[in-house]
mmCIF file of C-alpha atoms in Angstrom:
data_model
loop_
_atom_site.group_PDB
_atom_site.id
_atom_site.type_symbol
_atom_site.label_atom_id
_atom_site.label_comp_id
_atom_site.label_asym_id
_atom_site.label_seq_id
_atom_site.Cartn_x
_atom_site.Cartn_y
_atom_site.Cartn_z
ATOM 1 C CA MET A 7 -51.056 -48.737 110.703
ATOM 2 C CA PRO A 8 -53.547 -46.449 110.575
ATOM 3 C CA ILE A 9 -56.712 -47.105 108.647
ATOM 4 C CA LEU A 10 -57.541 -45.694 105.741
ATOM 5 C CA SER A 11 -61.046 -44.255 104.792
ATOM 6 C CA LYS A 12 -62.637 -45.533 101.730
ATOM 7 C CA SER A 13 -61.721 -41.925 99.908
ATOM 8 C CA GLN A 14 -58.826 -42.137 101.262
ATOM 9 C CA ARG A 15 -58.165 -45.553 99.676
ATOM 10 C CA LYS A 16 -59.977 -44.179 96.526
ATOM 11 C CA TYR A 17 -57.781 -41.376 96.159
ATOM 12 C CA ARG A 18 -54.482 -42.965 96.757
ATOM 13 C CA LYS A 19 -55.509 -45.365 94.404
ATOM 14 C CA ILE A 20 -56.297 -42.998 91.731
ATOM 15 C CA LYS A 21 -52.653 -40.896 92.412
ATOM 16 C CA SER A 22 -50.691 -44.440 92.079
ATOM 17 C CA ASN A 23 -52.348 -45.302 88.903
ATOM 18 C CA ARG A 24 -51.465 -41.513 87.568
ATOM 19 C CA ALA A 25 -47.493 -42.030 88.538
ATOM 20 C CA LYS A 26 -47.397 -45.701 86.501
ATOM 21 C CA LYS A 27 -48.574 -43.723 84.171
ATOM 22 C CA LEU A 28 -46.665 -41.066 83.916
ATOM 23 C CA SER A 29 -43.862 -42.995 84.486
ATOM 24 C CA PHE A 30 -44.819 -45.212 81.617
ATOM 25 C CA LEU A 31 -45.413 -42.357 79.661
ATOM 26 C CA PHE A 32 -41.674 -41.060 80.444
ATOM 27 C CA ILE A 33 -40.139 -44.164 79.243
ATOM 28 C CA PHE A 34 -42.328 -44.299 76.067
ATOM 29 C CA VAL A 35 -40.829 -40.945 75.108
ATOM 30 C CA CYS A 36 -37.148 -41.614 75.990
ATOM 31 C CA LEU A 37 -37.247 -44.619 74.314
ATOM 32 C CA MET A 38 -38.814 -42.694 70.857
ATOM 33 C CA LEU A 39 -36.211 -39.839 71.951
ATOM 34 C CA VAL A 40 -33.402 -42.380 71.656
ATOM 35 C CA PHE A 41 -35.572 -44.288 67.939
ATOM 36 C CA LEU A 42 -35.543 -41.153 66.590
ATOM 37 C CA ILE A 43 -31.645 -40.204 67.179
ATOM 38 C CA VAL A 44 -30.716 -43.573 66.168
ATOM 39 C CA VAL A 45 -32.489 -43.160 62.963
ATOM 40 C CA ASN A 46 -31.109 -39.641 62.312
ATOM 41 C CA PHE A 47 -27.675 -40.817 62.782
ATOM 42 C CA ALA A 48 -27.863 -43.669 59.918
ATOM 43 C CA ASP A 49 -28.802 -41.331 58.192
ATOM 44 C CA ILE A 50 -26.302 -38.972 58.142
ATOM 45 C CA PHE A 51 -23.501 -41.472 58.026
ATOM 46 C CA SER A 52 -24.836 -42.788 55.097
ATOM 47 C CA SER A 53 -24.989 -39.471 53.545
ATOM 48 C CA ILE A 54 -21.307 -39.160 54.570
ATOM 49 C CA ILE A 55 -20.008 -42.476 53.314
ATOM 50 C CA THR A 56 -21.777 -42.801 50.204
ATOM 51 C CA HIS A 57 -22.718 -39.229 48.999
ATOM 52 C CA LYS A 58 -20.344 -37.891 46.257
ATOM 53 C CA GLY A 59 -17.631 -35.875 46.892
ATOM 54 C CA SER A 60 -17.817 -36.193 50.656
ATOM 55 C CA LEU A 61 -14.943 -36.766 52.721
ATOM 56 C CA PHE A 62 -15.143 -40.730 53.472
ATOM 57 C CA SER A 63 -16.367 -41.435 49.298
ATOM 58 C CA VAL A 64 -14.728 -44.069 47.952
ATOM 59 C CA ASN A 65 -14.288 -43.904 43.932
ATOM 60 C CA LYS A 66 -12.177 -45.286 41.192
ATOM 61 C CA ILE A 67 -9.987 -43.491 39.129
ATOM 62 C CA GLU A 68 -9.391 -45.241 36.212
ATOM 63 C CA THR A 69 -8.007 -44.844 32.688
ATOM 64 C CA SER A 70 -7.765 -47.404 29.807
ATOM 65 C CA SER A 71 -5.022 -49.612 28.392
ATOM 66 C CA TYR A 72 -3.307 -47.907 24.515
ATOM 67 C CA SER A 73 -0.943 -48.852 22.435
ATOM 68 C CA VAL A 74 0.751 -46.389 19.515
ATOM 69 C CA TYR A 75 3.098 -48.343 16.787
ATOM 70 C CA GLY A 76 6.749 -47.248 16.172
ATOM 71 C CA VAL A 77 8.362 -47.958 12.862
ATOM 72 C CA SER A 78 11.842 -48.320 13.113
ATOM 73 C CA ILE A 79 14.290 -47.670 9.762
ATOM 74 C CA LYS A 80 16.727 -49.254 11.545
ATOM 75 C CA ASP A 81 18.345 -51.044 15.221
ATOM 76 C CA TYR A 82 21.313 -50.979 16.681
ATOM 77 C CA ALA A 83 23.455 -52.553 19.920
ATOM 78 C CA ASN A 84 24.068 -49.844 21.169
ATOM 79 C CA GLU A 85 22.790 -46.320 21.479
ATOM 80 C CA GLU A 86 25.845 -44.425 19.579
ATOM 81 C CA ASP A 87 25.266 -45.618 16.589
ATOM 82 C CA ALA A 88 21.497 -45.084 16.947
ATOM 83 C CA LEU A 89 21.406 -41.534 17.840
ATOM 84 C CA ASN A 90 24.310 -41.002 14.610
ATOM 85 C CA TYR A 91 21.663 -42.587 12.352
ATOM 86 C CA ALA A 92 19.012 -41.028 13.463
ATOM 87 C CA ASN A 93 20.122 -37.771 12.444
ATOM 88 C CA SER A 94 19.732 -38.988 8.960
ATOM 89 C CA VAL A 95 16.624 -39.774 9.818
ATOM 90 C CA THR A 96 15.380 -36.127 11.165
ATOM 91 C CA ASN A 97 16.968 -34.580 8.249
ATOM 92 C CA LYS A 98 14.320 -36.078 6.101
ATOM 93 C CA GLY A 99 11.434 -35.141 7.992
ATOM 94 C CA GLY A 100 11.035 -38.165 10.383
ATOM 95 C CA ALA A 101 10.944 -38.723 14.051
ATOM 96 C CA GLY A 102 14.584 -39.949 14.809
ATOM 97 C CA TYR A 103 13.673 -40.940 17.988
ATOM 98 C CA VAL A 104 15.565 -43.922 19.228
ATOM 99 C CA TYR A 105 13.687 -45.715 21.862
ATOM 100 C CA GLN A 106 15.261 -48.959 23.865
ATOM 101 C CA SER A 107 13.615 -52.253 24.759
ATOM 102 C CA GLY A 108 16.180 -54.711 24.626
ATOM 103 C CA GLU A 109 17.767 -53.039 21.498
ATOM 104 C CA TYR A 110 18.149 -49.499 20.185
ATOM 105 C CA PHE A 111 15.281 -48.824 17.689
ATOM 106 C CA VAL A 112 15.503 -45.379 15.548
ATOM 107 C CA LEU A 113 11.855 -44.587 14.612
ATOM 108 C CA GLY A 114 10.354 -42.954 11.888
ATOM 109 C CA ASN A 115 7.073 -41.937 13.652
ATOM 110 C CA ALA A 116 4.452 -43.890 15.765
ATOM 111 C CA TYR A 117 1.410 -44.752 14.847
ATOM 112 C CA GLN A 118 -2.085 -44.844 16.343
ATOM 113 C CA SER A 119 -3.185 -47.910 14.914
ATOM 114 C CA LEU A 120 -0.960 -51.106 13.675
ATOM 115 C CA ASN A 121 -2.834 -51.305 10.242
ATOM 116 C CA GLU A 122 -1.104 -47.698 9.767
ATOM 117 C CA ALA A 123 2.385 -49.230 11.233
ATOM 118 C CA THR A 124 2.371 -52.146 9.359
ATOM 119 C CA GLU A 125 1.673 -50.186 5.874
ATOM 120 C CA ILE A 126 4.779 -48.047 6.247
ATOM 121 C CA LYS A 127 6.864 -50.867 7.606
ATOM 122 C CA GLU A 128 5.772 -52.558 4.445
ATOM 123 C CA ASN A 129 6.492 -49.660 1.882
ATOM 124 C CA LEU A 130 10.483 -49.025 3.820
ATOM 125 C CA LEU A 131 10.917 -52.924 3.183
ATOM 126 C CA LYS A 132 10.444 -52.552 -0.174
ATOM 127 C CA LEU A 133 13.207 -49.851 0.012
ATOM 128 C CA GLY A 134 15.974 -52.466 1.507
ATOM 129 C CA TYR A 135 15.414 -50.351 5.224
ATOM 130 C CA ASN A 136 15.548 -53.232 7.707
ATOM 131 C CA ALA A 137 12.118 -51.866 9.426
ATOM 132 C CA ARG A 138 10.590 -53.361 12.366
ATOM 133 C CA ILE A 139 7.107 -52.055 14.604
ATOM 134 C CA VAL A 140 7.758 -51.521 18.218
ATOM 135 C CA ASN A 141 4.895 -51.693 20.318
ATOM 136 C CA ILE A 142 4.924 -49.385 23.177
ATOM 137 C CA LYS A 143 2.376 -49.894 25.193
ATOM 138 C CA VAL A 144 0.717 -47.548 28.307
ATOM 139 C CA ASP A 145 -0.648 -50.001 30.413
ATOM 140 C CA ALA A 146 -4.486 -49.169 32.195
ATOM 141 C CA ILE A 147 -5.048 -47.737 35.732
ATOM 142 C CA CYS A 148 -7.467 -48.496 38.188
ATOM 143 C CA LYS A 149 -7.327 -47.204 41.505
ATOM 144 C CA THR A 150 -9.214 -46.837 44.618
ATOM 145 C CA TYR A 151 -9.482 -43.475 45.270
ATOM 146 C CA ARG A 152 -11.178 -41.674 48.943
ATOM 147 C CA GLY A 153 -11.236 -38.253 47.467
ATOM 148 C CA ASN A 154 -13.770 -35.596 46.007
ATOM 149 C CA ASN A 155 -11.850 -35.018 42.963
ATOM 150 C CA SER A 156 -11.879 -38.162 40.468
ATOM 151 C CA LYS A 157 -13.142 -36.731 37.300
ATOM 152 C CA SER A 158 -10.684 -34.020 37.424
ATOM 153 C CA LEU A 159 -7.649 -36.322 37.875
ATOM 154 C CA THR A 160 -9.010 -38.713 35.577
ATOM 155 C CA ALA A 161 -9.021 -36.099 32.889
ATOM 156 C CA CYS A 162 -5.023 -35.019 33.766
ATOM 157 C CA LEU A 163 -4.296 -38.532 33.404
ATOM 158 C CA ASN A 164 -6.498 -38.918 29.868
ATOM 159 C CA TRP A 165 -4.609 -35.865 28.486
ATOM 160 C CA PHE A 166 -1.750 -37.354 27.701
ATOM 161 C CA ARG A 167 -3.277 -39.935 25.003
ATOM 162 C CA ASN A 168 -5.492 -36.907 23.653
ATOM 163 C CA CYS A 169 -2.290 -34.808 23.493
ATOM 164 C CA TYR A 170 -0.559 -37.670 21.118
ATOM 165 C CA ASN A 171 -4.010 -37.941 18.999
ATOM 166 C CA SER A 172 -4.003 -34.401 18.617
ATOM 167 C CA LEU A 173 -0.385 -34.196 17.650
ATOM 168 C CA TYR A 174 -0.838 -37.211 15.692
ATOM 169 C CA GLU A 175 -3.253 -36.366 13.476
ATOM 170 C CA GLU A 176 -2.050 -32.700 13.130
ATOM 171 C CA GLY A 177 1.128 -34.131 11.810
ATOM 172 C CA LEU A 178 -0.637 -35.941 8.970
ATOM 173 C CA ASN A 179 -2.708 -33.101 7.715
ATOM 174 C CA PHE A 180 0.554 -30.855 7.884
ATOM 175 C CA ASP A 181 2.618 -33.242 6.059
ATOM 176 C CA LYS A 182 0.077 -33.483 3.322
ATOM 177 C CA ASN A 183 -0.310 -29.662 2.936
ATOM 178 C CA LEU A 184 -3.984 -30.220 4.686
ATOM 179 C CA SER A 185 -2.808 -27.643 7.532
ATOM 180 C CA ASN A 186 0.048 -24.845 6.868
ATOM 181 C CA ARG A 187 2.033 -23.596 9.820
ATOM 182 C CA ASN A 188 -0.062 -21.458 11.349
ATOM 183 C CA GLN A 189 -3.154 -24.147 11.851
ATOM 184 C CA THR A 190 -0.567 -26.491 13.379
ATOM 185 C CA ASN A 191 0.304 -23.851 15.777
ATOM 186 C CA SER A 192 -3.155 -23.262 16.774
ATOM 187 C CA CYS A 193 -3.582 -26.931 17.453
ATOM 188 C CA LEU A 194 -0.792 -26.793 19.335
ATOM 189 C CA ALA A 195 -1.902 -23.579 21.073
ATOM 190 C CA ASN A 196 -5.589 -25.480 22.352
ATOM 191 C CA VAL A 197 -3.561 -28.544 23.617
ATOM 192 C CA LEU A 198 -1.088 -26.344 25.552
ATOM 193 C CA THR A 199 -4.174 -24.451 26.976
ATOM 194 C CA SER A 200 -6.083 -27.435 27.923
ATOM 195 C CA LEU A 201 -2.947 -28.418 30.159
ATOM 196 C CA ALA A 202 -3.123 -25.313 31.881
ATOM 197 C CA GLN A 203 -6.468 -25.796 33.177
ATOM 198 C CA LEU A 204 -5.328 -28.908 34.129
ATOM 199 C CA ASN A 205 -2.517 -28.193 35.707
ATOM 200 C CA ILE A 206 -4.664 -24.925 37.632
ATOM 201 C CA GLU A 207 -7.112 -27.928 38.803
ATOM 202 C CA LEU A 208 -4.869 -30.300 39.813
ATOM 203 C CA ASN A 209 -2.141 -27.592 42.117
ATOM 204 C CA SER A 210 -5.456 -26.324 43.608
ATOM 205 C CA PHE A 211 -6.256 -30.404 45.269
ATOM 206 C CA LYS A 212 -4.672 -30.491 48.973
ATOM 207 C CA SER A 213 -6.311 -33.222 50.551
ATOM 208 C CA ALA A 214 -3.714 -36.070 51.266
ATOM 209 C CA ALA A 215 -6.254 -38.333 48.844
ATOM 210 C CA ASP A 216 -5.006 -36.583 46.034
ATOM 211 C CA LYS A 217 -0.961 -36.313 47.045
ATOM 212 C CA ASP A 218 0.016 -39.289 45.169
ATOM 213 C CA ILE A 219 -1.423 -38.534 41.651
ATOM 214 C CA LYS A 220 -0.792 -34.783 42.090
ATOM 215 C CA ASN A 221 3.004 -35.917 42.551
ATOM 216 C CA ALA A 222 2.907 -38.540 39.850
ATOM 217 C CA VAL A 223 1.434 -36.016 36.967
ATOM 218 C CA SER A 224 2.677 -32.605 37.799
ATOM 219 C CA PRO A 225 6.746 -33.003 36.702
ATOM 220 C CA HIS A 226 5.188 -34.266 33.580
ATOM 221 C CA PHE A 227 2.674 -31.869 32.956
ATOM 222 C CA LYS A 228 5.110 -29.416 33.733
ATOM 223 C CA ALA A 229 7.949 -31.549 31.191
ATOM 224 C CA CYS A 230 5.468 -31.516 28.319
ATOM 225 C CA LYS A 231 4.550 -28.186 28.914
ATOM 226 C CA GLU A 232 8.086 -27.327 28.137
ATOM 227 C CA LEU A 233 8.004 -29.942 24.849
ATOM 228 C CA LEU A 234 5.161 -28.260 23.440
ATOM 229 C CA GLU A 235 6.147 -24.466 24.109
ATOM 230 C CA ASN A 236 9.333 -25.477 22.015
ATOM 231 C CA LEU A 237 7.304 -26.693 19.295
ATOM 232 C CA LEU A 238 5.066 -24.013 19.202
ATOM 233 C CA TYR A 239 7.751 -21.158 19.000
ATOM 234 C CA ASN A 240 9.929 -23.457 16.949
ATOM 235 C CA LYS A 241 11.084 -21.316 13.818
ATOM 236 C CA ASP A 242 12.637 -23.851 11.740
ATOM 237 C CA SER A 243 12.405 -25.601 7.944
ATOM 238 C CA ASP A 244 8.590 -26.668 7.711
ATOM 239 C CA LEU A 245 10.472 -30.410 7.484
ATOM 240 C CA LYS A 246 12.611 -29.927 10.548
ATOM 241 C CA PHE A 247 9.207 -29.016 12.346
ATOM 242 C CA SER A 248 7.716 -31.950 10.829
ATOM 243 C CA SER A 249 10.397 -33.888 12.410
ATOM 244 C CA LYS A 250 9.999 -32.686 16.206
ATOM 245 C CA MET A 251 6.342 -32.821 16.080
ATOM 246 C CA LYS A 252 6.648 -36.778 15.373
ATOM 247 C CA PHE A 253 9.516 -36.373 18.300
ATOM 248 C CA VAL A 254 7.403 -34.729 20.585
ATOM 249 C CA SER A 255 4.617 -36.785 20.099
ATOM 250 C CA ILE A 256 6.497 -39.999 21.379
ATOM 251 C CA GLN A 257 7.848 -38.230 23.952
ATOM 252 C CA ILE A 258 4.484 -37.577 25.518
ATOM 253 C CA VAL A 259 3.642 -41.054 24.889
ATOM 254 C CA LEU A 260 6.692 -42.582 26.744
ATOM 255 C CA HIS A 261 5.816 -39.608 29.851
ATOM 256 C CA ASN A 262 2.448 -41.506 29.723
ATOM 257 C CA LYS A 263 4.082 -44.609 30.931
ATOM 258 C CA LEU A 264 6.396 -42.874 33.494
ATOM 259 C CA VAL A 265 2.928 -41.580 34.832
ATOM 260 C CA VAL A 266 1.325 -45.031 34.877
ATOM 261 C CA LYS A 267 3.767 -46.985 36.134
ATOM 262 C CA ALA A 268 4.203 -44.697 38.986
ATOM 263 C CA LEU A 269 0.920 -44.870 40.170
ATOM 264 C CA ASN A 270 0.814 -48.799 39.756
ATOM 265 C CA GLU A 271 3.705 -49.106 41.937
ATOM 266 C CA ILE A 272 2.255 -46.893 44.466
#
């Protein structure tokens, strides 16, 4: 082994130290790059799973339960008798809707509050009718939803209740001569417009997350549209029109029940 001079040994030492420093610097830079990549990836992933409207956002579709209170003028053990009696109810401006819940109840109307229904029932009892109150309940919805359209879908589900409320209140005004046929038709047109807007939104949703709600709601939107259009273009007398308005308002609530039942079974 050759003997190195003092200057050669010094040069080799400096070279070795420089190599160590460069190696350390390289390792440090690599570690910093790895750290930055991990931090950035965590931020991106966090934003994906928590940011509203993102692919993996987790929300809830929620609607509250509610009841309408049908007042049955008479009830029957079989449907045929109930339907026959319903004709006399519609001729007097009542709904004449035959609602089955064990027995067949012939409803004069369905009221927003139990107090209203109770008052009507008591009046009918005094007149000799076998009046009863029938609670028609629409259950709540609370479902986990992995999609981007929770607000719009909730609006679609709430439309049924809002529609019933509009028809019910307008029907009361019409029966009390507080609104005329043109004003009532204007109300119906507004309800149909809101339905059309929601239906356009609903049909624009294409993701798998929206499929179940879309399939549950769409056929009932279509059926309600037909009911409301038939009512809007109805040319019957005011008494018949009032009867049909009550009839349709009950049907809207029952469509809501079917939508909720379908979604809660998924």
